[in-house]
Amino acid sequence: MIAQPQGLPARLRDLGRTVIMGVLNVTPDSFSDGGRYLDPQAAIGHGIALHLGGADLVDVGGESTRPGARRVSTDEEAARVLPVIKGLVAADVPVSIDTMHADTATMAVAAGACVVNDVSGGLADPGMYAAVADMGVPYIAMHWRGHSDHMADLARYDDVVVDVIAELGQRVDDARAAGISGGSIVIDPGLGFAKEAQHNWDLLRRLPELLDLGFPVLLGASRKRFLGALLAGPDGEPRPAADRDAATDAITAIAAVMGIWAVRVHDVRGSKDAVRVAAAWTRRPGA
């Protein structure tokens, strides 16, 4: 049985399988597709294509979180994402908002977004928990230690799985204390965020420990650097981001078999097939 958050629209709640979240970066500097969808119409078109290709939920973000990325203001972020969210909602595409800003989250939900995906887990904006509590939508809290310009310096752990679980537990406690229902919280181990390659593999290998917490889990491995390093050629050069989708799909299949609630991916078609295989393998509905 896949744990899922309370407050989802029925069309997402009744899938009976791992949710496929398609990535839509409305940014000039995201590591995989930065600059491709800055134009709102191009972004809306791509979001619709993601949905038609298999994305159950399209995750719209207006601030890059790649290593070294610059911060953007709430006004700049909102100007990027709100027209896209409104266009996608008008096209009947389920949308989540990828933001660390409480004000952006509030405006996005008012525009029709049905999930808040906060990569900082509430640490970047002290107003985030209260804002989400007032809106009553599912909240994704990712493990996070600091902003992109210095997160590589924060990749120090005694035991990465134990430490991530403890720090996510604190985020959950703080969110609940601020009024967010425990049943609406999703946790994300934050692959690639203040993590070296081996930390990511340790977290993937020990996913059952994360699932044992009883919360729905989102996993975002798509095209990340640790996959590029794994697939490096004989010269040691990491495989380019756009050529990492097969490895991403392999992670999706394994995660879906294990009961992960959602995977956040760039290539939805491959992950759709992987999820269907996993659903058939485990005899879950939706295959």
CSV table of C-alpha atoms in Angstrom, one decimal:
chain,number,residue,atom,x,y,z
A,1,MET,CA,0.0,0.0,0.0
A,2,ILE,CA,1.4,3.4,-1.0
A,3,ALA,CA,1.1,6.1,1.7
A,4,GLN,CA,-0.3,9.3,0.2
A,5,PRO,CA,-1.0,12.7,1.6
A,6,GLN,CA,-4.4,14.0,2.6
A,7,GLY,CA,-5.9,16.9,0.6
A,8,LEU,CA,-5.0,15.6,-2.9
A,9,PRO,CA,-7.5,16.1,-5.7
A,10,ALA,CA,-9.5,12.9,-6.4
A,11,ARG,CA,-7.8,12.3,-9.7
A,12,LEU,CA,-4.4,12.0,-7.9
A,13,ARG,CA,-5.7,10.3,-4.8
A,14,ASP,CA,-7.3,7.4,-6.6
A,15,LEU,CA,-4.4,6.4,-8.9
A,16,GLY,CA,-3.4,3.4,-6.8
A,17,ARG,CA,0.3,3.7,-8.0
A,18,THR,CA,3.3,5.9,-7.7
A,19,VAL,CA,2.5,9.5,-8.9
A,20,ILE,CA,4.6,10.9,-11.7
A,21,MET,CA,5.6,14.5,-11.1
A,22,GLY,CA,6.9,16.2,-14.3
A,23,VAL,CA,9.5,19.0,-13.9
A,24,LEU,CA,8.7,22.4,-15.4
A,25,ASN,CA,11.5,24.9,-14.7
A,26,VAL,CA,10.5,28.5,-15.6
A,27,THR,CA,14.1,29.6,-15.1
A,28,PRO,CA,17.1,30.8,-17.1
A,29,ASP,CA,19.6,28.7,-15.1
A,30,SER,CA,18.3,25.2,-14.1
A,31,PHE,CA,20.9,22.5,-14.7
A,32,SER,CA,18.9,20.5,-17.2
A,33,ASP,CA,16.5,22.8,-19.0
A,34,GLY,CA,17.3,26.3,-17.9
A,35,GLY,CA,16.1,29.0,-20.3
A,36,ARG,CA,14.0,26.6,-22.5
A,37,TYR,CA,10.7,27.6,-20.9
A,38,LEU,CA,11.1,31.2,-19.8
A,39,ASP,CA,8.4,32.3,-22.2
A,40,PRO,CA,5.0,31.6,-20.6
A,41,GLN,CA,3.4,30.1,-23.7
A,42,ALA,CA,6.4,27.8,-24.2
A,43,ALA,CA,6.1,26.7,-20.6
A,44,ILE,CA,2.4,26.1,-20.7
A,45,GLY,CA,2.8,24.1,-23.9
A,46,HIS,CA,5.5,22.0,-22.4
A,47,GLY,CA,3.5,21.5,-19.2
A,48,ILE,CA,0.5,20.3,-21.3
A,49,ALA,CA,2.9,18.0,-23.2
A,50,LEU,CA,4.2,16.6,-19.9
A,51,HIS,CA,0.7,15.8,-18.8
A,52,LEU,CA,-0.3,14.2,-22.0
A,53,GLY,CA,2.9,12.2,-21.9
A,54,GLY,CA,2.2,10.7,-18.5
A,55,ALA,CA,2.8,13.4,-15.8
A,56,ASP,CA,0.0,13.1,-13.2
A,57,LEU,CA,1.2,16.4,-11.6
A,58,VAL,CA,3.3,19.2,-13.2
A,59,ASP,CA,5.7,20.8,-10.8
A,60,VAL,CA,6.3,24.5,-11.7
A,61,GLY,CA,9.3,26.3,-10.3
A,62,GLY,CA,10.7,29.8,-10.9
A,63,GLU,CA,13.9,29.6,-9.0
A,64,SER,CA,16.8,27.3,-9.8
A,65,THR,CA,18.2,25.2,-7.0
A,66,ARG,CA,21.3,23.8,-8.9
A,67,PRO,CA,24.6,24.2,-7.1
A,68,GLY,CA,25.7,27.9,-7.3
A,69,ALA,CA,22.3,29.2,-8.5
A,70,ARG,CA,21.4,32.8,-7.6
A,71,ARG,CA,18.5,33.6,-5.4
A,72,VAL,CA,15.5,35.4,-6.9
A,73,SER,CA,12.9,37.7,-5.2
A,74,THR,CA,9.4,36.7,-4.6
A,75,ASP,CA,8.2,39.2,-7.2
A,76,GLU,CA,10.5,37.8,-9.9
A,77,GLU,CA,9.5,34.2,-9.0
A,78,ALA,CA,5.8,35.0,-9.0
A,79,ALA,CA,6.0,36.8,-12.3
A,80,ARG,CA,7.6,33.7,-13.8
A,81,VAL,CA,5.3,31.0,-12.4
A,82,LEU,CA,1.8,32.5,-12.0
A,83,PRO,CA,1.0,32.9,-15.7
A,84,VAL,CA,2.1,29.3,-16.3
A,85,ILE,CA,0.1,27.9,-13.4
A,86,LYS,CA,-3.0,29.7,-14.5
A,87,GLY,CA,-2.5,28.5,-18.1
A,88,LEU,CA,-2.0,24.9,-17.0
A,89,VAL,CA,-5.0,24.9,-14.6
A,90,ALA,CA,-7.1,26.3,-17.4
A,91,ALA,CA,-6.0,23.4,-19.5
A,92,ASP,CA,-7.1,21.0,-16.7
A,93,VAL,CA,-3.5,20.0,-15.8
A,94,PRO,CA,-2.9,19.3,-12.1
A,95,VAL,CA,-0.1,21.6,-10.8
A,96,SER,CA,2.3,21.8,-7.8
A,97,ILE,CA,4.3,24.8,-7.0
A,98,ASP,CA,8.1,24.4,-6.3
A,99,THR,CA,9.0,27.3,-4.1
A,100,MET,CA,10.8,28.3,-0.9
A,101,HIS,CA,8.8,31.5,-0.6
A,102,ALA,CA,5.5,31.5,1.5
A,103,ASP,CA,4.1,34.4,-0.6
A,104,THR,CA,4.7,32.6,-3.8
A,105,ALA,CA,3.1,29.4,-2.4
A,106,THR,CA,0.1,31.4,-1.4
A,107,MET,CA,-0.4,33.1,-4.8
A,108,ALA,CA,0.2,29.8,-6.6
A,109,VAL,CA,-2.4,27.9,-4.6
A,110,ALA,CA,-4.8,30.8,-5.2
A,111,ALA,CA,-4.1,30.4,-8.9
A,112,GLY,CA,-5.0,26.7,-8.8
A,113,ALA,CA,-1.9,24.8,-7.6
A,114,CYS,CA,-2.9,21.8,-5.4
A,115,VAL,CA,0.5,20.9,-3.7
A,116,VAL,CA,3.3,23.0,-2.2
A,117,ASN,CA,6.8,21.5,-2.9
A,118,ASP,CA,9.3,23.3,-0.6
A,119,VAL,CA,12.9,22.2,-1.1
A,120,SER,CA,14.0,24.0,2.0
A,121,GLY,CA,11.5,22.1,4.2
A,122,GLY,CA,10.4,25.4,5.7
A,123,LEU,CA,13.8,26.6,6.7
A,124,ALA,CA,14.2,29.3,4.0
A,125,ASP,CA,11.1,31.3,4.9
A,126,PRO,CA,9.8,31.2,8.4
A,127,GLY,CA,6.3,32.1,7.2
A,128,MET,CA,5.9,29.0,5.0
A,129,TYR,CA,4.4,26.6,7.6
A,130,ALA,CA,1.7,29.1,8.6
A,131,ALA,CA,0.9,29.8,5.0
A,132,VAL,CA,0.5,26.1,4.2
A,133,ALA,CA,-1.5,25.5,7.3
A,134,ASP,CA,-4.0,28.2,6.3
A,135,MET,CA,-4.3,26.7,2.7
A,136,GLY,CA,-4.7,23.1,3.8
A,137,VAL,CA,-2.9,21.6,0.8
A,138,PRO,CA,-0.4,18.8,0.8
A,139,TYR,CA,3.1,20.0,1.7
A,140,ILE,CA,6.3,18.4,0.6
A,141,ALA,CA,9.2,19.0,3.0
A,142,MET,CA,12.6,18.2,1.5
A,143,HIS,CA,15.8,17.6,3.5
A,144,TRP,CA,17.8,20.8,3.1
A,145,ARG,CA,20.8,22.4,4.9
A,146,GLY,CA,21.4,25.6,3.0
A,147,HIS,CA,21.1,27.5,-0.2
A,148,SER,CA,22.7,26.4,-3.4
A,149,ASP,CA,25.7,28.8,-3.2
A,150,HIS,CA,27.2,26.9,-0.3
A,151,MET,CA,25.3,23.6,0.1
A,152,ALA,CA,28.3,21.6,-1.1
A,153,ASP,CA,30.1,22.7,2.1
A,154,LEU,CA,27.3,21.2,4.2
A,155,ALA,CA,27.6,17.6,3.0
A,156,ARG,CA,29.0,16.3,6.3
A,157,TYR,CA,27.3,13.4,8.0
A,158,ASP,CA,28.0,10.8,10.7
A,159,ASP,CA,25.5,8.5,9.1
A,160,VAL,CA,23.6,10.2,6.2
A,161,VAL,CA,20.4,8.1,6.6
A,162,VAL,CA,20.2,8.6,10.4
A,163,ASP,CA,21.0,12.3,10.1
A,164,VAL,CA,18.6,12.9,7.3
A,165,ILE,CA,15.8,11.1,9.1
A,166,ALA,CA,16.5,13.1,12.3
A,167,GLU,CA,16.5,16.4,10.5
A,168,LEU,CA,13.4,15.6,8.5
A,169,GLY,CA,11.7,14.6,11.7
A,170,GLN,CA,12.4,18.0,13.1
A,171,ARG,CA,10.9,19.6,10.0
A,172,VAL,CA,7.8,17.5,10.4
A,173,ASP,CA,7.5,18.4,14.1
A,174,ASP,CA,7.9,22.1,13.4
A,175,ALA,CA,5.4,22.0,10.5
A,176,ARG,CA,2.8,20.2,12.7
A,177,ALA,CA,3.4,22.7,15.6
A,178,ALA,CA,2.6,25.5,13.1
A,179,GLY,CA,-0.7,23.9,12.3
A,180,ILE,CA,0.0,21.7,9.2
A,181,SER,CA,-1.8,18.4,9.5
A,182,GLY,CA,0.6,15.5,9.8
A,183,GLY,CA,-1.5,13.6,7.3
A,184,SER,CA,-0.8,16.2,4.6
A,185,ILE,CA,3.0,16.1,4.9
A,186,VAL,CA,5.2,14.4,2.3
A,187,ILE,CA,9.0,14.0,3.0
A,188,ASP,CA,11.8,14.1,0.5
A,189,PRO,CA,15.4,13.0,1.3
A,190,GLY,CA,16.8,15.7,-1.0
A,191,LEU,CA,19.0,13.7,-3.3
A,192,GLY,CA,21.8,16.0,-4.5
A,193,PHE,CA,21.2,18.7,-1.9
A,194,ALA,CA,24.2,18.9,0.4
A,195,LYS,CA,24.9,15.3,-0.6
A,196,GLU,CA,27.9,13.7,-2.2
A,197,ALA,CA,27.4,10.8,-4.6
A,198,GLN,CA,27.8,8.1,-2.0
A,199,HIS,CA,25.3,9.9,0.3
A,200,ASN,CA,22.7,9.7,-2.4
A,201,TRP,CA,23.3,6.0,-3.0
A,202,ASP,CA,23.2,5.3,0.8
A,203,LEU,CA,19.8,7.0,0.9
A,204,LEU,CA,18.5,5.1,-2.0
A,205,ARG,CA,19.8,1.8,-0.6
A,206,ARG,CA,18.1,2.4,2.7
A,207,LEU,CA,14.8,3.9,1.5
A,208,PRO,CA,12.9,1.4,3.7
A,209,GLU,CA,14.1,3.3,6.8
A,210,LEU,CA,12.6,6.5,5.4
A,211,LEU,CA,9.4,4.7,4.5
A,212,ASP,CA,9.2,3.3,8.0
A,213,LEU,CA,8.5,6.9,9.3
A,214,GLY,CA,5.0,6.4,7.9
A,215,PHE,CA,4.9,9.5,5.7
A,216,PRO,CA,4.5,9.6,1.9
A,217,VAL,CA,7.8,9.9,0.2
A,218,LEU,CA,8.8,12.0,-2.9
A,219,LEU,CA,12.0,11.0,-4.7
A,220,GLY,CA,13.8,13.4,-7.0
A,221,ALA,CA,16.8,11.6,-8.7
A,222,SER,CA,16.1,12.7,-12.3
A,223,ARG,CA,19.2,13.5,-14.3
A,224,LYS,CA,21.2,14.4,-11.2
A,225,ARG,CA,25.0,14.6,-11.1
A,226,PHE,CA,25.5,11.4,-9.1
A,227,LEU,CA,23.9,9.5,-12.1
A,228,GLY,CA,26.2,11.4,-14.5
A,229,ALA,CA,29.2,10.3,-12.4
A,230,LEU,CA,28.0,6.7,-12.3
A,231,LEU,CA,27.6,6.6,-16.1
A,232,ALA,CA,30.9,8.4,-16.9
A,233,GLY,CA,32.7,7.3,-20.0
A,234,PRO,CA,36.2,5.8,-20.1
A,235,ASP,CA,37.7,9.3,-20.0
A,236,GLY,CA,35.9,9.9,-16.7
A,237,GLU,CA,33.7,12.6,-18.2
A,238,PRO,CA,30.2,12.5,-16.6
A,239,ARG,CA,27.4,11.6,-18.9
A,240,PRO,CA,25.4,14.7,-20.0
A,241,ALA,CA,22.2,15.4,-18.1
A,242,ALA,CA,20.0,14.8,-21.1
A,243,ASP,CA,21.4,11.3,-21.5
A,244,ARG,CA,20.7,10.1,-17.9
A,245,ASP,CA,17.0,9.3,-18.4
A,246,ALA,CA,17.4,5.5,-18.7
A,247,ALA,CA,19.2,5.5,-15.3
A,248,THR,CA,16.4,7.7,-13.9
A,249,ASP,CA,13.8,5.3,-15.1
A,250,ALA,CA,15.6,2.4,-13.4
A,251,ILE,CA,15.4,4.3,-10.1
A,252,THR,CA,11.7,5.1,-10.8
A,253,ALA,CA,10.9,1.4,-11.2
A,254,ILE,CA,12.7,0.3,-8.1
A,255,ALA,CA,11.1,3.2,-6.1
A,256,ALA,CA,7.7,2.4,-7.3
A,257,VAL,CA,8.0,-1.3,-6.3
A,258,MET,CA,9.1,-0.1,-2.8
A,259,GLY,CA,6.0,2.1,-2.4
A,260,ILE,CA,7.3,5.6,-3.0
A,261,TRP,CA,4.4,8.0,-3.3
A,262,ALA,CA,5.8,10.1,-6.1
A,263,VAL,CA,8.9,10.5,-8.4
A,264,ARG,CA,9.9,13.9,-9.8
A,265,VAL,CA,11.3,13.5,-13.3
A,266,HIS,CA,12.1,15.3,-16.5
A,267,ASP,CA,11.3,12.5,-18.9
A,268,VAL,CA,7.8,11.4,-18.0
A,269,ARG,CA,7.3,8.8,-20.7
A,270,GLY,CA,10.1,6.5,-19.5
A,271,SER,CA,9.0,6.9,-15.9
A,272,LYS,CA,5.4,6.2,-16.8
A,273,ASP,CA,6.4,2.9,-18.3
A,274,ALA,CA,8.6,2.1,-15.3
A,275,VAL,CA,5.7,2.8,-12.9
A,276,ARG,CA,3.3,0.7,-14.9
A,277,VAL,CA,5.8,-2.2,-14.9
A,278,ALA,CA,6.2,-1.8,-11.1
A,279,ALA,CA,2.4,-1.7,-10.6
A,280,ALA,CA,2.0,-4.9,-12.6
A,281,TRP,CA,4.9,-6.5,-10.8
A,282,THR,CA,3.4,-5.8,-7.3
A,283,ARG,CA,-0.2,-6.3,-8.5
A,284,ARG,CA,-1.3,-2.9,-7.5
A,285,PRO,CA,-4.3,-1.3,-9.3
A,286,GLY,CA,-3.5,1.1,-12.1
A,287,ALA,CA,-1.2,-1.2,-14.1
